Short mmCIF file of C-alpha atoms and ligand atoms in Angstrom, two decimals:
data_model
loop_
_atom_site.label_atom_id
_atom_site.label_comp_id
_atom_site.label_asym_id
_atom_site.label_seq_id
_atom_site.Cartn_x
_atom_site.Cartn_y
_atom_site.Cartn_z
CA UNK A 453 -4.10 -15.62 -28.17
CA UNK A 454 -1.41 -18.32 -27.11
CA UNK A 455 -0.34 -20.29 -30.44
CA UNK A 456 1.18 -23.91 -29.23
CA UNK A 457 3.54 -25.51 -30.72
CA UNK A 458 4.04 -29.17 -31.68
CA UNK A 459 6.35 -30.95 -29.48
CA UNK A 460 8.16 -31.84 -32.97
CA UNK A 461 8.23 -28.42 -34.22
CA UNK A 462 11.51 -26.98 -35.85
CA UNK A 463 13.14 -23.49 -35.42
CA UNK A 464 11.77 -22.48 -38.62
CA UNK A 465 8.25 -23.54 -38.00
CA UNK A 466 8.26 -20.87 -34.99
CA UNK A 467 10.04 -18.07 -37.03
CA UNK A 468 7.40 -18.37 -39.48
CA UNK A 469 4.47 -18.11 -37.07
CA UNK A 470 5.99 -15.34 -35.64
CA UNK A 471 6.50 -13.53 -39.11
CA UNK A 472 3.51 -14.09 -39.76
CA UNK A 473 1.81 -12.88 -36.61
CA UNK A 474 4.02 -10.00 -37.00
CA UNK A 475 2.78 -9.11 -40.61
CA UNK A 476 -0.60 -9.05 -39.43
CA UNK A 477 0.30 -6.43 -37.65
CA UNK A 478 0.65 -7.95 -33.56
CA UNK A 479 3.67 -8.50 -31.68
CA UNK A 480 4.54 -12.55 -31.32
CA UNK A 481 6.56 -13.56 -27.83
CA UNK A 482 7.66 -16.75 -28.47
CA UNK A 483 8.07 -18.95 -24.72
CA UNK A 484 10.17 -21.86 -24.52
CA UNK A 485 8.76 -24.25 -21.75
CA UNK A 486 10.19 -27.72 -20.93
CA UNK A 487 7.89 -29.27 -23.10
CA UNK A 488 6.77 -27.23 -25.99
CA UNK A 489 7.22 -23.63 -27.44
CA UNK A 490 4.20 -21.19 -27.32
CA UNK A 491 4.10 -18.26 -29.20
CA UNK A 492 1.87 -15.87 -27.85
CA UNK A 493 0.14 -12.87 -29.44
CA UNK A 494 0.54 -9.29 -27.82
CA UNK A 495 -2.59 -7.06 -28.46
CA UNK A 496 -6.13 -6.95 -29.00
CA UNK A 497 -7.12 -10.18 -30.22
CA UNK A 498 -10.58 -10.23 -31.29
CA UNK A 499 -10.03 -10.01 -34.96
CA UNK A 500 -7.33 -11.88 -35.44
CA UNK A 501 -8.04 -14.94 -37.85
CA UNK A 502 -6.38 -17.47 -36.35
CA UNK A 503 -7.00 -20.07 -39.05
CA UNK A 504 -4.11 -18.41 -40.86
CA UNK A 505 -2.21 -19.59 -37.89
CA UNK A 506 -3.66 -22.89 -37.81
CA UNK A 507 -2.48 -23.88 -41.49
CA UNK A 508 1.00 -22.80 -40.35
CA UNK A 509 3.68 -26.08 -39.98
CA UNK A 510 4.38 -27.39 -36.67
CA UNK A 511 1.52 -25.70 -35.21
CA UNK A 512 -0.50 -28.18 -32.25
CA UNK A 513 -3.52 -25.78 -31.35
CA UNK A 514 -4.83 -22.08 -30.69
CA UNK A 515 -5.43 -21.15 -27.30
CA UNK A 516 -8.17 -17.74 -27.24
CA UNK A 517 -7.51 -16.80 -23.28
CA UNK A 518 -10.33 -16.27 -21.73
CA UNK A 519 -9.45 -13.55 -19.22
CA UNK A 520 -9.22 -9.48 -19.95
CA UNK A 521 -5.69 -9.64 -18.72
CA UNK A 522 -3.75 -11.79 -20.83
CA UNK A 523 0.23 -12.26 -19.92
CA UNK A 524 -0.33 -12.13 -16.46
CA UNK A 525 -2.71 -15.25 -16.79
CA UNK A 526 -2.12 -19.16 -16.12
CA UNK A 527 -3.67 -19.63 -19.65
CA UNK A 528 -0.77 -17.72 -21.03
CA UNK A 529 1.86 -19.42 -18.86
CA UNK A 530 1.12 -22.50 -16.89
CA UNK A 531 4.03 -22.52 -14.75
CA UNK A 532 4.80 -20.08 -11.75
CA UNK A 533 7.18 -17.25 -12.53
CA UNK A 534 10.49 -17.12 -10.31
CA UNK A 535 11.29 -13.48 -9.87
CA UNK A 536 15.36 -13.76 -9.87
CA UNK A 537 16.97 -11.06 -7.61
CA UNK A 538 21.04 -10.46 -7.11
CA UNK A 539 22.94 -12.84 -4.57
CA UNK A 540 20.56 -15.84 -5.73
CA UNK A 541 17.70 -14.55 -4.10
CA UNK A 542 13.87 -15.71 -5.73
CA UNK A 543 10.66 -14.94 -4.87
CA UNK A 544 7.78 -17.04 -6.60
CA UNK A 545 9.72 -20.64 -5.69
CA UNK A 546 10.24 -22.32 -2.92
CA UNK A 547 11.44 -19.40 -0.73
CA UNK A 548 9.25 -17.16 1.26
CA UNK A 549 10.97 -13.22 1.11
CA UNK A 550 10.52 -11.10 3.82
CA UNK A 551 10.84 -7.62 3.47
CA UNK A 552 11.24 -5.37 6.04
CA UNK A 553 11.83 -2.00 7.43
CA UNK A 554 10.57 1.65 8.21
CA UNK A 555 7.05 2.93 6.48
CA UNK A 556 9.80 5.78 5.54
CA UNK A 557 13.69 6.64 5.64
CA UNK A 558 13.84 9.41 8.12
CA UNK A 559 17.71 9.91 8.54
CA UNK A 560 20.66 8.11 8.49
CA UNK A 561 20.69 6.87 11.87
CA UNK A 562 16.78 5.20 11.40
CA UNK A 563 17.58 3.81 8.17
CA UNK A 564 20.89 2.23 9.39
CA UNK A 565 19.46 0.92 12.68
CA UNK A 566 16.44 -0.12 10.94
CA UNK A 567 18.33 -1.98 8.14
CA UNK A 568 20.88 -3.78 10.98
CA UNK A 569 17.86 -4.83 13.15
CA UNK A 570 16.01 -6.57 10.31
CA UNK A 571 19.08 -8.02 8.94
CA UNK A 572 19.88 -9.70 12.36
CA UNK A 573 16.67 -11.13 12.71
CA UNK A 574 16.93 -12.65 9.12
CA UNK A 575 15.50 -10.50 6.62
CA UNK A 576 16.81 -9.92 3.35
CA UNK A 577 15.35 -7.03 1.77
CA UNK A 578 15.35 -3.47 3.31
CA UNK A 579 12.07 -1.97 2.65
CA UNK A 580 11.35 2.03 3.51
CA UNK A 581 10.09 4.96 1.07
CA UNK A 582 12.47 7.87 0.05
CA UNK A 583 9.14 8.92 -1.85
CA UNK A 584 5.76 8.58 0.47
CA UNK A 585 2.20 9.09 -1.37
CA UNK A 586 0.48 10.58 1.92
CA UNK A 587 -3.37 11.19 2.33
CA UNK A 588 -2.28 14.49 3.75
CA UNK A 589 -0.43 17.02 1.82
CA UNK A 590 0.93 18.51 4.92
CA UNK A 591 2.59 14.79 6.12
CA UNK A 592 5.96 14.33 6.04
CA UNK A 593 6.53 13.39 1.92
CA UNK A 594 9.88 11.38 2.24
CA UNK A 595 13.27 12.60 2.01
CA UNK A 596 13.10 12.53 -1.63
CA UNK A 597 16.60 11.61 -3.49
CA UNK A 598 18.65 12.28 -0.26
CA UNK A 599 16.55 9.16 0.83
CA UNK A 600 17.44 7.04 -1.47
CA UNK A 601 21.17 8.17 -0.96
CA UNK A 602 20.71 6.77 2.38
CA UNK A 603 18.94 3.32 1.25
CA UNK A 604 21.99 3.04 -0.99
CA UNK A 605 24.26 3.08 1.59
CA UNK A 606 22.06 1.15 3.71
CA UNK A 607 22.83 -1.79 1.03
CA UNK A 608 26.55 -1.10 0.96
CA UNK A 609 26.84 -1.71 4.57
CA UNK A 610 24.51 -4.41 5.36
CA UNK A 611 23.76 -6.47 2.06
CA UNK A 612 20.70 -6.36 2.23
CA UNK A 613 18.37 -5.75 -0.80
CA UNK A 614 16.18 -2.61 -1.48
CA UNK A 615 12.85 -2.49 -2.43
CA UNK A 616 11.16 0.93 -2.27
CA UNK A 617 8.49 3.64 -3.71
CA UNK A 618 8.30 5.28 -7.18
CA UNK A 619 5.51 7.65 -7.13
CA UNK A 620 5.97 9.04 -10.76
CA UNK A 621 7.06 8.27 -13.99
CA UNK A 622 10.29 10.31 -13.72
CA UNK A 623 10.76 9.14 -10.37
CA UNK A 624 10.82 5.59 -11.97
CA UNK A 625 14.27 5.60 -13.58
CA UNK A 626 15.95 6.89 -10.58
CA UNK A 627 14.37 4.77 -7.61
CA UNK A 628 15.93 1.87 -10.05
CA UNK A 629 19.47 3.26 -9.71
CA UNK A 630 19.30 2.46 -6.46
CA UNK A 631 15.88 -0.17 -5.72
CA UNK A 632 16.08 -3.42 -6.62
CA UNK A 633 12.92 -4.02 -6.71
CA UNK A 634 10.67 -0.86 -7.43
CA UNK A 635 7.46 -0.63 -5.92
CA UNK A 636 4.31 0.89 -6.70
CA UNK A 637 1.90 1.88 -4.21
CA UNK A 638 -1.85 1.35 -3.61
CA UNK A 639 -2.76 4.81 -4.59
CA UNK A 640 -0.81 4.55 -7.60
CA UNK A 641 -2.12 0.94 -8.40
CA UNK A 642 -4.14 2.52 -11.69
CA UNK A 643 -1.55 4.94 -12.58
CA UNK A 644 -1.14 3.65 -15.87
CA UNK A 645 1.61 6.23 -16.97
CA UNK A 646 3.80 5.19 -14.05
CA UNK A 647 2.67 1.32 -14.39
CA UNK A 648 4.31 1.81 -18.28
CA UNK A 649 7.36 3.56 -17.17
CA UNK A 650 7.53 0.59 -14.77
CA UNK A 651 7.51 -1.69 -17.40
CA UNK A 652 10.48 -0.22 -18.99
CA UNK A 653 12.67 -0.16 -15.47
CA UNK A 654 14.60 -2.96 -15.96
CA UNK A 655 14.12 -4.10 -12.01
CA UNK A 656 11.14 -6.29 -10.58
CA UNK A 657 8.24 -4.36 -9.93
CA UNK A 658 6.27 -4.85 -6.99
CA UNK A 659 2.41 -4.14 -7.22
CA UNK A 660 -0.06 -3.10 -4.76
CA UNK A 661 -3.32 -4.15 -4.87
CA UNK A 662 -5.62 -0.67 -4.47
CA UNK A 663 -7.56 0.26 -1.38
CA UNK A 664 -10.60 -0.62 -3.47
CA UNK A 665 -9.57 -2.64 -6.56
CA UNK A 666 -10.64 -5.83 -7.47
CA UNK A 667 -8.28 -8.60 -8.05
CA UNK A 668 -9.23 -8.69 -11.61
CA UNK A 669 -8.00 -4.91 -11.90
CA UNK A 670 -4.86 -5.60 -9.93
CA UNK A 671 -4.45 -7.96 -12.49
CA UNK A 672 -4.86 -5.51 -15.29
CA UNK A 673 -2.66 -3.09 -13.94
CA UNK A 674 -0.08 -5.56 -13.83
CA UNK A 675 -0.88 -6.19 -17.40
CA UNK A 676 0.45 -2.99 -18.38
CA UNK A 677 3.64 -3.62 -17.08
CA UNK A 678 4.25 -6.97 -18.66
CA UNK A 679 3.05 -5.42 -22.20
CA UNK A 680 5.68 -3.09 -21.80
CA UNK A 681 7.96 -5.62 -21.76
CA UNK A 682 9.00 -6.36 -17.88
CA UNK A 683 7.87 -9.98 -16.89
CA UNK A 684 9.04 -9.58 -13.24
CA UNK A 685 5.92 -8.78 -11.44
CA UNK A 686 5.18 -9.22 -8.07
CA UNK A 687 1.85 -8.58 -6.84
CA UNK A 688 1.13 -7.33 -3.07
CA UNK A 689 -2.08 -7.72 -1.26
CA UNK A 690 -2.21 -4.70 1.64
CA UNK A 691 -5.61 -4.78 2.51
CA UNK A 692 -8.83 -3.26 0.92
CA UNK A 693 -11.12 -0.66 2.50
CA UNK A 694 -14.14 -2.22 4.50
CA UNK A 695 -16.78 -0.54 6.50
CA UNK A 696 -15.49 -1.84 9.72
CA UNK A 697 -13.39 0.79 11.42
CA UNK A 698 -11.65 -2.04 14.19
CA UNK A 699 -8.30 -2.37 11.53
CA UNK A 700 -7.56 0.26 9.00
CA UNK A 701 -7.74 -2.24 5.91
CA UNK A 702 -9.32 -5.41 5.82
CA UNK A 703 -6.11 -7.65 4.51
CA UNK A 704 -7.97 -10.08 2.10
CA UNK A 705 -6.11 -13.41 2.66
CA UNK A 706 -8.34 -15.12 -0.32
CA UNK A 707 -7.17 -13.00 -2.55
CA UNK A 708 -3.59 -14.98 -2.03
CA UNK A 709 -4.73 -18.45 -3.07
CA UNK A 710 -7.06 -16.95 -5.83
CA UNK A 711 -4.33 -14.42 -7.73
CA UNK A 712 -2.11 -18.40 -8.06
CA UNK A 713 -4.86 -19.99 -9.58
CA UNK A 714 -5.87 -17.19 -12.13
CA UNK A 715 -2.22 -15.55 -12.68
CA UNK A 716 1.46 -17.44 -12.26
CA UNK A 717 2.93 -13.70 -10.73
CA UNK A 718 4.22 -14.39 -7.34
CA UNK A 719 1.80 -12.65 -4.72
CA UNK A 720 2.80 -11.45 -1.23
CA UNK A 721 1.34 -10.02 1.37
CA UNK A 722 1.62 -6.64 3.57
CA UNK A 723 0.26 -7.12 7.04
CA UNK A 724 1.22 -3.66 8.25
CA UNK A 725 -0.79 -1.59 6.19
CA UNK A 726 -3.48 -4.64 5.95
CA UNK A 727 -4.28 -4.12 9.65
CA UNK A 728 -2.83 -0.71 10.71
CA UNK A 729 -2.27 -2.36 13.87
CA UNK A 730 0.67 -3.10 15.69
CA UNK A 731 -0.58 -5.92 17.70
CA UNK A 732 -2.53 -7.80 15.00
CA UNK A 733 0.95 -7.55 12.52
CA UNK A 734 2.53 -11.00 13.79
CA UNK A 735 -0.97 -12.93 13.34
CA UNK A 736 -1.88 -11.96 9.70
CA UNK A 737 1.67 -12.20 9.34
CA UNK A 738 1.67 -15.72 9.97
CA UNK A 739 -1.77 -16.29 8.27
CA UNK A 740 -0.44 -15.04 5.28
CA UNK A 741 2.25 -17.49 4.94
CA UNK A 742 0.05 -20.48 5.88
CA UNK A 743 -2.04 -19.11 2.69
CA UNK A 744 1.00 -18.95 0.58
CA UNK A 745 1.99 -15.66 0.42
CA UNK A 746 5.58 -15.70 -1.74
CA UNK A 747 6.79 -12.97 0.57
CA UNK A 748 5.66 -10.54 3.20
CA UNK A 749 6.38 -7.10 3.35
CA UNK A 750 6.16 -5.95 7.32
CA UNK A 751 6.38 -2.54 8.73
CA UNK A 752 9.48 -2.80 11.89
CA UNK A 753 11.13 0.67 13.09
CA UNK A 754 13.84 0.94 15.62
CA UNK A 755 11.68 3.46 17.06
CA UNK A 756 7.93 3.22 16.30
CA UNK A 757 6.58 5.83 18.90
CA UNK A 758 8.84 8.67 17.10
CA UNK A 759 8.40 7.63 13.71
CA UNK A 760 7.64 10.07 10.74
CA UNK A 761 4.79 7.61 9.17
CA UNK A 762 2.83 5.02 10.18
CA UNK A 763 4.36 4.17 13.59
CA UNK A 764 0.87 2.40 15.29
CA UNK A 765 1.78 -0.66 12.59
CA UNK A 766 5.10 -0.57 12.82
CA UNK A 767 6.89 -3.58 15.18
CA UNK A 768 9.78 -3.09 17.61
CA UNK A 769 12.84 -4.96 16.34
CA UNK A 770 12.18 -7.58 18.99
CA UNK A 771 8.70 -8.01 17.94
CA UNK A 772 9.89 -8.43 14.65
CA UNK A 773 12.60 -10.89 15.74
CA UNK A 774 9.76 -13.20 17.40
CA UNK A 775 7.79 -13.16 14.26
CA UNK A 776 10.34 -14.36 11.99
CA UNK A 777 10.37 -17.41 14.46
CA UNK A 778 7.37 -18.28 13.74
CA UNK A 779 7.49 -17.58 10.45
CA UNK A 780 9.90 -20.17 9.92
CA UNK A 781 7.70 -22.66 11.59
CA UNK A 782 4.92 -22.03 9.31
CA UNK A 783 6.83 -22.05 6.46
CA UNK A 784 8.27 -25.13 7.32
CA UNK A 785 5.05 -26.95 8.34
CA UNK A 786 3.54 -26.41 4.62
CA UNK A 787 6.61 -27.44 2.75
CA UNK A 788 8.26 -23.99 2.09
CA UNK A 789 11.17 -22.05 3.86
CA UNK A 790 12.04 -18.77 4.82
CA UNK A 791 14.72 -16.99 2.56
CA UNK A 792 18.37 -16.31 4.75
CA UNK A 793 20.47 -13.47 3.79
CA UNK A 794 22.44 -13.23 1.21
CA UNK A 795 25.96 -14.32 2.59
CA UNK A 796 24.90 -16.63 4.88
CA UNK A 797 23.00 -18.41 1.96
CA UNK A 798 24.58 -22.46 1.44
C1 PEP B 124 3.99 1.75 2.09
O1 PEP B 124 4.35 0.61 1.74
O2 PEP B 124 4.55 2.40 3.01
C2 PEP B 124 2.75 2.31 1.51
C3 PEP B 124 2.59 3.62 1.38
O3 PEP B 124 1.87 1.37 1.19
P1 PEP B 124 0.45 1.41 0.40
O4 PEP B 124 0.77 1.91 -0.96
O5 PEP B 124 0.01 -0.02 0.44
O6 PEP B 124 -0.47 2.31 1.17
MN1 MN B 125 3.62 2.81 5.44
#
């Protein structure tokens, strides 16, 4: 339930709705937008008599959303959310983010080679897991903490952001030592223990849509984090399973321009594990951004043919270089631009 504000309404009018949605027992989040103040109502709504609300001073309407999710929704918050990261980065604006990397940090030499060749070609987060959910138990697993020793100084020498894997909830405090923006995986997508610990992180969280979740569950999932507090959610479409067996996931491009009309969480897209194919990467890439993807999260490796995970998606650095080219073009063409480093920022 979303209570709104009249434009005239003074400081004490919204303390007393939120007292009072507070003594009936809910938790009030009061939102200041440019026009009005909204207060919104954090739980299980159904019961809630919102006449008592109504009679309160200053009050314009009540708004019952609609949706299961609730804070992730447009009802709840009409305007887009702007994810802020350090150095003036933002991802849910103007800028289009691309993050990119290994599938996993193998040793220092990868990682730093890795991190150098996406920086160069104009990156500005490092992506690569220290922690790797594998459908094998007998695949390589990640490096575990020494990895994300390595990612660290992967940031120190190159400036460029981190965003990797969290796989549990423990692992969740300490992949946001060093992450900047902590993601959660497909598999994990409707892990709700992790998605709660994730909500406490105090980083952006990126989500991945699951290999066969709808995008009203992705939305719920996200849910959780947000009710634990953490309103920087971005969500990640990286293909769903199909029966076709020509691509390894079928990267649902709809599901860009439908998660901005029904939520105002940035949404980008991951064309590596979306097509599982080297050679199809740049295309979906590109298709992505022309559907208004907020970011894209690509798959590069300074040397695919040897790499520990997921090499057959992964581009060569010059690839990689090529694509950002066109990126740029796209981005342009529909009114958006891609983000530049940190440092060489205006
Ligand atoms: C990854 O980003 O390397 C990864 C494991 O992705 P997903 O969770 O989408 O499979
Ligand atoms: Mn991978």
């Amino acid at each position: 339930m979303l209570v709104v504000m009249r434009h005239d309404a003074r400081e004490e009018d919204i303390r007393a709705v939120v007292e009072t949605i507070e003594e009936m027992g809910y938790q009030a989040c009061p939102m200041r937008g440019r026009q009005r103040t909204s207060v919104g109502l954090v739980g299980h709504d159904g019961r809630v008599d919102g006449a008592r609300i109504m009679a309160l001073d200053g009050v314009q309407e009540i708004i019952y959303i609609t949706q299961p999710y609730k804070q992730v929704s447009r009802e709840w918050k009409a305007e887009s959310t702007v994810v802020r990261l350090p150095g003036g980065l933002t991802i849910g604006g103007e800028d289009v983010l691309v993050m990119a990397g290994p599938c996993s940090v193998e040793s220092d030499a990868q990682i730093l080679a890795a991190a150098h060749a996406v920086k160069e070609a104009g990156a500005t987060i490092l992506r690569a897991g220290a922690f790797k959910p594998r459908s094998s138990p007998y695949s390589f697993q990640g490096l575990g903490r020494a990895g994300l020793e390595l990612l660290a100084r992967a940031r120190r020498e190159t400036g460029l952001l981190i965003i990797t894997e969290a796989v549990d909830p423990e692992g969740v405090d300490y992949v946001a030592e060093v992450a900047d923006i902590v993601q959660i995986g497909a598999r994990n997508m409707q892990n709700y223990s992790l998605l709660r610990r994730a909500g406490r992180a105090g980083k952006p969280v990126l989500l991945k849509r699951g290999i066969a979740a709808t995008i009203q569950e992705l939305l719920l999932a996200a849910e959780y984090i947000l009710a634990e507090g953490n309103p920087d959610v971005i969500l990640c479409e990286r293909g769903i399973r199909s029966y076709d067996t020509q691509t390894r996931n079928l990267l649902d491009l709809s599901a860009i321009p439908i998660v901005h009309g029904l939520s105002h969480l940035p949404i980008i897209a991951d064309p590596s594990h979306g097509t599982g194919r080297r050679d199809m990467v740049p295309a979906m890439a590109r298709a992505a951004v022309a559907a208004g993807a907020d970011g894209i999260l690509v798959e590069v490796h300074p040397n695919p043919d040897r790499a520990l995970s997921d090499g057959a998606q992964s581009l060569r650095p010059e690839q990689f270089e090529k694509m950002m080219g066109e990126l740029r073009l796209i981005a342009e063409a529909i009114g958006r631009r891609i983000a530049e480093p940190v440092g060489s920022r205006a």
